[in-house]
Amino acid sequence: MAGRLNAKVIMAKCSKTRKAYGIRIEQRGGDWVRTWAFPIDERKAKREGFDANTVSGSMEPVDGYPGCPHCGNIGFVQCGCEKIGCAGGVQDYGDSAEYTCPWCGEEIELQAADGFDVSGGNL
Ligand SMILES: [Zn+2]
Ligand SMILES: [Zn+2]
């Protein structure tokens, strides 16, 4: 691979099990993509400073991205608190869906009209 690789790890939590995990993201062509996910101890992640990393972008998963290590869901939701959770705990009601942030407990209503996509969307 040519060039310098710009990659970092951001913290996420499984919205189904509320366990923490890390998402490895990599900058490609001005956007961030998700390349890997792994379970992580929350205290260790804080020590490493992972919880301070933030990112903006579409964060599309690359081919082979394993999804949430706790429930296998590929998608994620970003809450108003800026923390990320997997979409595994999303309650899908058809034309709307509900997500409870595993970080702050906030309930978010997701609208299908907003382009909500459980399998790979973001908010
Ligand atoms: Zn999960
Ligand atoms: Zn939140």
XYZ file of C-alpha atoms and ligand atoms in Angstrom:
125
model
C 0.000 0.000 0.000
C 1.390 3.366 -1.009
C 1.345 6.530 1.027
C 0.912 7.180 4.688
C -1.936 5.419 6.324
C -4.174 7.573 8.426
C -5.985 5.277 10.811
C -7.362 5.424 14.307
C -9.618 3.628 16.706
C -12.896 5.038 17.917
C -15.002 3.757 20.752
C -18.437 2.283 20.288
C -20.870 0.317 22.369
C -23.147 -2.499 21.401
C -26.712 -1.227 21.744
C -27.872 -4.775 22.350
C -25.444 -5.926 25.046
C -24.063 -2.493 26.100
C -20.550 -3.852 25.909
C -17.790 -1.640 24.583
C -15.858 -2.234 21.414
C -13.368 -0.446 19.271
C -13.800 0.386 15.608
C -10.691 0.796 13.545
C -11.209 3.431 10.905
C -9.012 4.447 8.047
C -8.994 7.540 5.872
C -9.465 6.801 2.190
C -9.970 9.501 -0.393
C -11.020 12.133 2.133
C -13.582 9.939 3.819
C -13.360 7.536 6.723
C -14.164 3.890 6.289
C -14.582 1.207 8.930
C -12.090 -1.609 8.491
C -12.216 -3.602 11.712
C -14.016 -3.985 15.026
C -12.923 -5.727 18.174
C -14.110 -6.102 21.757
C -12.284 -3.862 24.166
C -12.202 -3.242 27.861
C -13.723 0.175 28.516
C -11.096 1.169 31.078
C -8.268 0.157 28.782
C -9.800 2.098 25.922
C -9.952 5.196 28.101
C -6.311 4.737 29.030
C -5.389 4.521 25.359
C -7.429 7.658 24.684
C -9.696 5.922 22.206
C -12.794 7.470 23.742
C -11.481 10.930 22.874
C -11.271 10.158 19.171
C -14.128 11.557 17.151
C -14.770 11.381 13.482
C -17.103 12.728 10.861
C -17.832 11.181 7.519
C -19.969 8.431 6.157
C -17.855 5.684 7.725
C -18.931 3.084 5.224
C -17.809 -0.429 6.138
C -15.228 -1.992 3.829
C -15.681 -5.472 2.414
C -14.920 -7.886 5.194
C -15.720 -5.485 7.997
C -16.779 -7.911 10.747
C -19.513 -5.799 12.361
C -20.161 -5.439 16.061
C -18.056 -8.066 17.904
C -20.876 -8.605 20.412
C -23.916 -9.029 18.166
C -22.574 -8.957 14.610
C -24.562 -5.939 13.412
C -22.810 -3.996 10.661
C -24.686 -0.736 11.100
C -24.238 1.974 13.676
C -26.077 4.955 15.038
C -24.528 8.168 16.279
C -26.445 9.751 19.122
C -26.735 13.466 19.831
C -24.121 12.860 22.547
C -21.761 12.072 19.620
C -21.148 8.551 20.871
C -21.535 5.631 18.544
C -23.435 2.425 19.125
C -24.055 -0.528 16.892
C -27.526 -0.813 15.377
C -28.110 -4.265 16.881
C -30.460 -2.910 19.529
C -32.605 -0.919 17.104
C -36.294 -1.743 17.392
C -37.622 -1.727 13.864
C -41.322 -0.904 13.554
C -41.424 -0.790 9.788
C -41.860 2.888 8.948
C -39.976 4.011 12.021
C -37.482 2.571 14.433
C -36.253 3.247 17.908
C -32.735 3.218 19.230
C -31.567 3.612 22.795
C -28.082 5.054 23.113
C -25.937 2.615 25.122
C -23.856 5.561 26.365
C -26.340 8.134 27.641
C -29.630 6.220 27.564
C -31.285 8.692 25.211
C -34.059 7.221 23.057
C -33.873 8.246 19.441
C -36.615 7.771 16.932
C -35.303 6.879 13.512
C -37.502 7.639 10.525
C -37.489 5.550 7.384
C -38.045 8.815 5.494
C -34.644 10.015 6.688
C -33.034 7.180 4.829
C -32.669 5.023 7.871
C -31.031 1.720 7.086
C -30.444 -0.829 9.826
C -27.947 -2.782 7.795
C -25.463 -0.028 7.146
C -26.851 3.437 7.747
C -25.742 6.246 9.883
C -27.596 9.217 11.196
Zn -23.835 -4.966 18.809
Zn -26.123 9.191 23.588
